[in-house]
Structures are given as C-alpha cells and as structure tokens.
Tab-separated table of C-alpha atoms in Angstrom:
chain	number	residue	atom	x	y	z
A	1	UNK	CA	-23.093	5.352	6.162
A	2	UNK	CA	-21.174	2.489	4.204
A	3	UNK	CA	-19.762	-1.103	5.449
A	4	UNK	CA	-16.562	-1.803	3.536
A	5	UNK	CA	-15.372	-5.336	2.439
A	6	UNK	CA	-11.884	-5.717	4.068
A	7	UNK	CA	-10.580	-7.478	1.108
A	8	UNK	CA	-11.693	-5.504	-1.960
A	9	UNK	CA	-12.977	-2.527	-0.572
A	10	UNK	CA	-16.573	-2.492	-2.155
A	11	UNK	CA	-18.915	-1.033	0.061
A	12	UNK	CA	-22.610	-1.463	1.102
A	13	UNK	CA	-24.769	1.539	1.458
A	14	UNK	CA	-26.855	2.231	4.962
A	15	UNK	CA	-29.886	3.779	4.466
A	16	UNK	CA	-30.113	7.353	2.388
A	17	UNK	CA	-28.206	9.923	3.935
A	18	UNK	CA	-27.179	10.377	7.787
A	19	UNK	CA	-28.859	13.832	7.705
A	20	UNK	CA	-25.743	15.736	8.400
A	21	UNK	CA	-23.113	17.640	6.558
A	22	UNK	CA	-19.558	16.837	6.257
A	23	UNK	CA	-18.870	13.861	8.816
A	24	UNK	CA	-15.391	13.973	9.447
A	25	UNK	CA	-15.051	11.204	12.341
A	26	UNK	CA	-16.626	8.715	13.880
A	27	UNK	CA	-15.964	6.206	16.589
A	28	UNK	CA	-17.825	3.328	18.137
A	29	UNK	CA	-18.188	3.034	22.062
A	30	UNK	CA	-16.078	0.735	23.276
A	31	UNK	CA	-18.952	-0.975	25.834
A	32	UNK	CA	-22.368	0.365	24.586
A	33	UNK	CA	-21.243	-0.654	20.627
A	34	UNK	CA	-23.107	2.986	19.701
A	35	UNK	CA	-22.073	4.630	16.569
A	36	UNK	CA	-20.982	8.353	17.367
A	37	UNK	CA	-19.623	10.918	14.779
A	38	UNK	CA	-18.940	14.694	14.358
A	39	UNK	CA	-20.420	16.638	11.664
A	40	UNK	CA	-22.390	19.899	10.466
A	41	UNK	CA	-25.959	20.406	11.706
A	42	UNK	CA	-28.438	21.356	8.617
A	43	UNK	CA	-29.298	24.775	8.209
A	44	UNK	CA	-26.349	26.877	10.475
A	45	UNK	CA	-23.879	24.455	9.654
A	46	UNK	CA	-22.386	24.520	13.608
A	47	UNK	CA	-20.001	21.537	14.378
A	48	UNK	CA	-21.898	18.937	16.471
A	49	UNK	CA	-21.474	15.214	17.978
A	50	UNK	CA	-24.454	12.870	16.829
A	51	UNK	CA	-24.766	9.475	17.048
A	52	UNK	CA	-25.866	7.298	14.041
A	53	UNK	CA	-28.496	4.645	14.054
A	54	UNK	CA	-26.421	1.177	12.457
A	55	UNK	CA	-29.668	-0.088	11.067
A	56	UNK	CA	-30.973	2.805	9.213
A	57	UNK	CA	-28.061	5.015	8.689
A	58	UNK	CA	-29.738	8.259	10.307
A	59	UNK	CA	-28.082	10.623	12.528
A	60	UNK	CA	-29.384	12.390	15.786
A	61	UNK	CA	-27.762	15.395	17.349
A	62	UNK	CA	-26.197	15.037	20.930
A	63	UNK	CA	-25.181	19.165	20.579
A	64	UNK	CA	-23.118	21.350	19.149
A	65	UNK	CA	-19.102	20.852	19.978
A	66	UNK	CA	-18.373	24.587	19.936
A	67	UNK	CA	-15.003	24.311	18.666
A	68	UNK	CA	-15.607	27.130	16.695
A	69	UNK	CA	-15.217	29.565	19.653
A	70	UNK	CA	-12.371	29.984	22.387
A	71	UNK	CA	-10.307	28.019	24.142
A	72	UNK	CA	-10.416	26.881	20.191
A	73	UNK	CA	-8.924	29.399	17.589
A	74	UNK	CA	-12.442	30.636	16.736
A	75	UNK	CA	-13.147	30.215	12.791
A	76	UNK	CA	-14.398	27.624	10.668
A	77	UNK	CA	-13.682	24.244	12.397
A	78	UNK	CA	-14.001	20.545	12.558
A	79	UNK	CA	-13.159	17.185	13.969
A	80	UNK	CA	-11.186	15.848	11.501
A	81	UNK	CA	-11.119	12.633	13.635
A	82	UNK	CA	-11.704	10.817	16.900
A	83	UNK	CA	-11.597	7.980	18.997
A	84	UNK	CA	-12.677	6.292	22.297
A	85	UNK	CA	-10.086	5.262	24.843
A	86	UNK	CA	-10.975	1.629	26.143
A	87	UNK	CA	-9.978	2.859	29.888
A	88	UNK	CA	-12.707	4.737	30.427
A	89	UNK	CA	-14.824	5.665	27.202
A	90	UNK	CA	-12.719	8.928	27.212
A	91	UNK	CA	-13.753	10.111	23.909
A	92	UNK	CA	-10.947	12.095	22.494
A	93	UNK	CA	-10.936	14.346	19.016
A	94	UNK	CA	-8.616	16.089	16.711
A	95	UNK	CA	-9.912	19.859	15.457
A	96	UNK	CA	-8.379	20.703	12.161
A	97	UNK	CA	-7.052	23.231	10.882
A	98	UNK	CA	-6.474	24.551	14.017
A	99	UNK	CA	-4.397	21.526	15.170
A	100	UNK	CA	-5.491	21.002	18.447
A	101	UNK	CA	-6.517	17.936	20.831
A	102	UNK	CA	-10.136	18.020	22.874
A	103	UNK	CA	-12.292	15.316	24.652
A	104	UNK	CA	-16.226	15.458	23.547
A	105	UNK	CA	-18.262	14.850	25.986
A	106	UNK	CA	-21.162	12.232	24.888
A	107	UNK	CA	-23.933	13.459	26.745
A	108	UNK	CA	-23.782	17.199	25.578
A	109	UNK	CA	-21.163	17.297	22.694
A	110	UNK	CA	-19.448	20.189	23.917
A	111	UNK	CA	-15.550	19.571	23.387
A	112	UNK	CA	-13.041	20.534	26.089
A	113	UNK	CA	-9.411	21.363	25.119
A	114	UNK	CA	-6.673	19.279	25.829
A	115	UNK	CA	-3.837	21.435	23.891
A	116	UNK	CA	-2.458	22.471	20.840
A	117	UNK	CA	-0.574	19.855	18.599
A	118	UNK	CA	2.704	20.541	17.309
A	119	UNK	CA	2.385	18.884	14.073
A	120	UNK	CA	0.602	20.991	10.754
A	121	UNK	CA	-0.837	18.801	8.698
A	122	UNK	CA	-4.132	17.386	6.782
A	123	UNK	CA	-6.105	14.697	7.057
A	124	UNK	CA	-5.387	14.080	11.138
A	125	UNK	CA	-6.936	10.920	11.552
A	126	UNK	CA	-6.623	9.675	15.133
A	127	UNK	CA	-6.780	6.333	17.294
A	128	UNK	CA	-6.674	4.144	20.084
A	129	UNK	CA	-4.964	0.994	20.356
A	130	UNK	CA	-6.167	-1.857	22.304
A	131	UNK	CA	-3.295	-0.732	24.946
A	132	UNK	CA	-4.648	2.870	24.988
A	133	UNK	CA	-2.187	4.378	23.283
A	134	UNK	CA	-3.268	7.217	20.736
A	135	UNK	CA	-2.247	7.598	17.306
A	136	UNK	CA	-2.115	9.880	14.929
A	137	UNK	CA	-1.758	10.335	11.347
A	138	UNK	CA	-1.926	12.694	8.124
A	139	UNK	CA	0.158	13.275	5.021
A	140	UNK	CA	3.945	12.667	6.362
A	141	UNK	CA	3.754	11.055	9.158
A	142	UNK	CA	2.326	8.131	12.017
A	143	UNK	CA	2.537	9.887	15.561
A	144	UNK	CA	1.492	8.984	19.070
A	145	UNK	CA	-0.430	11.919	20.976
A	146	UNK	CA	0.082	12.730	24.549
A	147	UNK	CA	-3.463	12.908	25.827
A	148	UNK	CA	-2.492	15.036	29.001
A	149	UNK	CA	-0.872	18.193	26.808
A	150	UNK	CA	-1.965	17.008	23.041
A	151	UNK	CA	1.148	17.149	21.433
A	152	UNK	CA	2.988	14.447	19.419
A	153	UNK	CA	5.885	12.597	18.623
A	154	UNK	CA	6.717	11.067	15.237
A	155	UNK	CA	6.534	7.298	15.052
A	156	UNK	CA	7.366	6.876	11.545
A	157	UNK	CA	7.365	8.783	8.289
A	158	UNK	CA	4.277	7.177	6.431
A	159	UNK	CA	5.129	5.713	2.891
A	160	UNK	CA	1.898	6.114	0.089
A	161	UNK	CA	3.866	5.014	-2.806
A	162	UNK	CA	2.084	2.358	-4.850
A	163	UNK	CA	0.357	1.348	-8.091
A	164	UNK	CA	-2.928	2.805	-7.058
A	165	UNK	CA	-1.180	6.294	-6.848
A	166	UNK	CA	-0.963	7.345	-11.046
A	167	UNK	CA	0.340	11.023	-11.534
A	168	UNK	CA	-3.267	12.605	-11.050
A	169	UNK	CA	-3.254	10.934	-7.105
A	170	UNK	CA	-2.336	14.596	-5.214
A	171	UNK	CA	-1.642	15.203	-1.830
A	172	UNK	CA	-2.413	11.601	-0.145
A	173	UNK	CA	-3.120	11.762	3.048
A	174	UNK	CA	-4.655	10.159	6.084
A	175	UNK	CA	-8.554	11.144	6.964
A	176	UNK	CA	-9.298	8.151	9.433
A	177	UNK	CA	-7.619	5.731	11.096
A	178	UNK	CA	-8.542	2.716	13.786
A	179	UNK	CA	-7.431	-0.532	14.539
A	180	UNK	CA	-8.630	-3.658	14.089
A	181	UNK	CA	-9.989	-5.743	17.014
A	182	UNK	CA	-8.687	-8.771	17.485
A	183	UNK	CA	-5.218	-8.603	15.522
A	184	UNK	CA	-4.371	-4.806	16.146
A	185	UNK	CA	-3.810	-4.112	12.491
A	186	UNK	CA	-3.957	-0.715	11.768
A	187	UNK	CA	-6.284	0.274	8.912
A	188	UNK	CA	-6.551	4.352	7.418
A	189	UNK	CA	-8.773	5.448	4.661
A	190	UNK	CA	-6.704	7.927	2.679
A	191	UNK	CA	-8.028	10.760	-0.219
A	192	UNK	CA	-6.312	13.133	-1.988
A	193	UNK	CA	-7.454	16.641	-3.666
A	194	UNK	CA	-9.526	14.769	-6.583
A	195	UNK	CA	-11.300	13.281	-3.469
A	196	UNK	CA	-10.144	9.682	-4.889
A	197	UNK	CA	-10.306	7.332	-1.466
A	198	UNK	CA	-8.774	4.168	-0.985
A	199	UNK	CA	-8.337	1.837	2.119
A	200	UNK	CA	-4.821	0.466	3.706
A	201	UNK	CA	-3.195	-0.806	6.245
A	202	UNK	CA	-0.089	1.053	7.551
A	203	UNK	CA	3.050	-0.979	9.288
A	204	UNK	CA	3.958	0.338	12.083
A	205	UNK	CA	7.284	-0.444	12.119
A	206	UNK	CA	8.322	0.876	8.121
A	207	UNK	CA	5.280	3.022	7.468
A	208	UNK	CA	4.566	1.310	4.420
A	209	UNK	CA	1.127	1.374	3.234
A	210	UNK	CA	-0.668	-1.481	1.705
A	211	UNK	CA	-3.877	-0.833	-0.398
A	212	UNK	CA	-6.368	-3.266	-0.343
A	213	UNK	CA	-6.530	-5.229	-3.478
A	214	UNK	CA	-9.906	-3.840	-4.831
A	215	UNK	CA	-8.120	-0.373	-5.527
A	216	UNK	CA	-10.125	2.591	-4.689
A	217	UNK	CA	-13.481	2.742	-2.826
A	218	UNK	CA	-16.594	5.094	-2.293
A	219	UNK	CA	-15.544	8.728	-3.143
A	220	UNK	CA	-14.750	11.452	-0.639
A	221	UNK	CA	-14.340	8.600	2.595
A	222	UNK	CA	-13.286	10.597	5.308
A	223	UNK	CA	-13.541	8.617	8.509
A	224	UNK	CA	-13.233	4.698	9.763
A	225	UNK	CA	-14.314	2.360	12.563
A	226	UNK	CA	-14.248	-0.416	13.764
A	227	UNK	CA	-17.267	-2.148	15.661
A	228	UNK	CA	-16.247	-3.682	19.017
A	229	UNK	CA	-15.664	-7.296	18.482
A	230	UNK	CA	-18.154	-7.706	22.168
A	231	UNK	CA	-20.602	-6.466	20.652
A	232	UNK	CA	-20.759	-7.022	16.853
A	233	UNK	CA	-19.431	-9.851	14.467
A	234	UNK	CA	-15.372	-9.746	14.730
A	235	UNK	CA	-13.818	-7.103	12.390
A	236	UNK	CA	-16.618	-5.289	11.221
A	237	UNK	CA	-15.829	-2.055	9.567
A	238	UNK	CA	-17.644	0.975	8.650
A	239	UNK	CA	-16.856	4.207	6.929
C-alpha cells in the first residue's frame, strides 16, 4: 500500500506487503472510510474482496468473488477496478478480460452480475462521481456505465500524448481511476507493457491527460483512491 504526493507523484510505503497477490482495485467506503480491494488469495490464487488495514498496510479476506465461474465467463479472472456509489454504498466492479459489470457484496465478497460491457479493452478502471454517475476508462477511451445493464457509452476519446511517453512507453492505458473529493477532478494511474506507471488527471471535456510534474511513480500501480474527505484529511490519495 503506497500514499502518493499529488504534486510530484513520490510515494510513501505502508507497511511490508498487503499479503495478497495482484490487487487490481480498490475503493474506500464512502461512510465507514474502510479501505476495500480485490485481489488473489495466497496459495490457490482465487479472486477475493479484502479490506486493508490504513495503518499497517495488511490485508484480510472478506471471501472469494467467484468471478471465475458462471454467470461470469469461467477462466482466469479479475477486478480490474471498482468503486462505491455514494447513494447507497453500492459497491460496483469491472471483471477483465471478460468485460463485464458486477456489484461485490462487502460482507461475503461474492460478486453478482450486472451485464456484459460492450467495450474491449485493457486497463478498465472505473468510478463514481460525487453525482453518482459511473465512469469508465482504458486505452481509447472515457465512458459512462449504465449500472442497470453494464454497458457503456463513449464520453471522449482519451488523449496520452506527452513528454513522459518516449518511444519505449507501449500500450498506455488506464488501470484506476477516482475522483477527487472536494473539486471533482478526475485522477487515473496509467502503465503500459514495461509496467512504467505514472499519475494524471484526465479533462473531461477534451480527454487530454496531464501527468503530474514528478514524471513516473512506483512501478506496476494498478489501482487509485481517494479517502473520503468526512473522514480523512481532504484529498488524500492512495494507490
């Protein structure tokens, strides 16, 4: 677990190790402030919803999410991201590389389907705003997600080109996404095949990235949050 300097993008290390394999997502809950997160139990490797201690860094297993068996396209899976809605702590997820849409439940982990998603993509980070309306992103473009059926509709075609990108930067691509509290700024972490990461914000109206000024941060960053400004210090971010 890392917390990420908005400006710069160094990062600050929590604890050792989170005790779980390949953490693709995390969210914090809206009202309780509690750090959840999907990843790969030790030893079988199943898909599972944990929640992870801000102090020390250390995961604990709610259960398994089962996404690797039907209603999901059974196979090798994973929640490549997720994200509370403020409504009703509706905690939502997107399964890669199946492409499809479930809500985790936070007391068991088991994932329900929503539906299949219409886009094929990587990365698939996903998002609430503050007005409940969920976003989506990957490597071409910023969508919004109907959370009754799961499909999307493009927004914008996203825009990586930058300094920070020299010829060896392949495949950008969004692997988390939130937004900020307070000014609704959308921030995304986004890697590419030599698992470079860096951290931007994305306009929502051009697509345009903007890196922050630092360059690139911590290796291999695959998901984002922000902590709820009621119950943490305004605009705190982890990765």
């Amino acid at each position: 677990l890392l917390i990420i300097d908005q400006s710069t993008g160094a990062v600050t290390n929590v604890g050792t190790g989170i005790g779980f394999g390949r953490i693709s997502a995390i969210d914090f809950h809206p009202v309780t402030g509690i750090l959840y997160a999907a990843g790969a139990r030790a030893g079988d490797g199943s898909n599972v919803l944990l929640t992870i201690d801000k102090t020390s860094g250390v995961g604990t297993e709610i259960g398994a999410t089962n996404i690797e068996s039907p209603p999901f396209i059974s196979g090798q899976r994973n929640v490549a991201g997720m994200s509370f809605r403020n409504a009703d702590g509706a905690l939502f997820g997107f399964v890669e590389p199946s492409d499809q849409v479930a809500t985790l439940n936070i007391s068991t982990g088991a994932a329900g389907l929503v539906g299949s998603n219409s886009v094929s993509g990587s990365g698939n980070g996903i998002a609430f705003n503050s007005g409940d309306t969920l976003y989506h992103a990957n490597e071409f473009d910023l969508h919004t997600v109907n959370q009754a059926t799961g499909d999307s509709m493009a927004v914008v075609s996203l825009d990586f080109a930058n300094a920070f990108f020299d010829a060896g930067f392949l495949a950008p691509r969004v692997s988390g996404l939130d937004f900020r509290p307070g000014d609704e700024v959308l921030f995304a972490s986004v890697i590419n095949d030599d698992s470079d990461s860096f951290i931007a914000t994305i306009d929502l109206m051009t697509g345009d990235l903007a890196y922050l000024s630092g360059g690139a941060t911590a290796s291999k960053v695959d998901a984002l949050a922000f902590m709820p400004m009621r119950i943490s210090e305004p605009g705190t971010l982890a990765i």
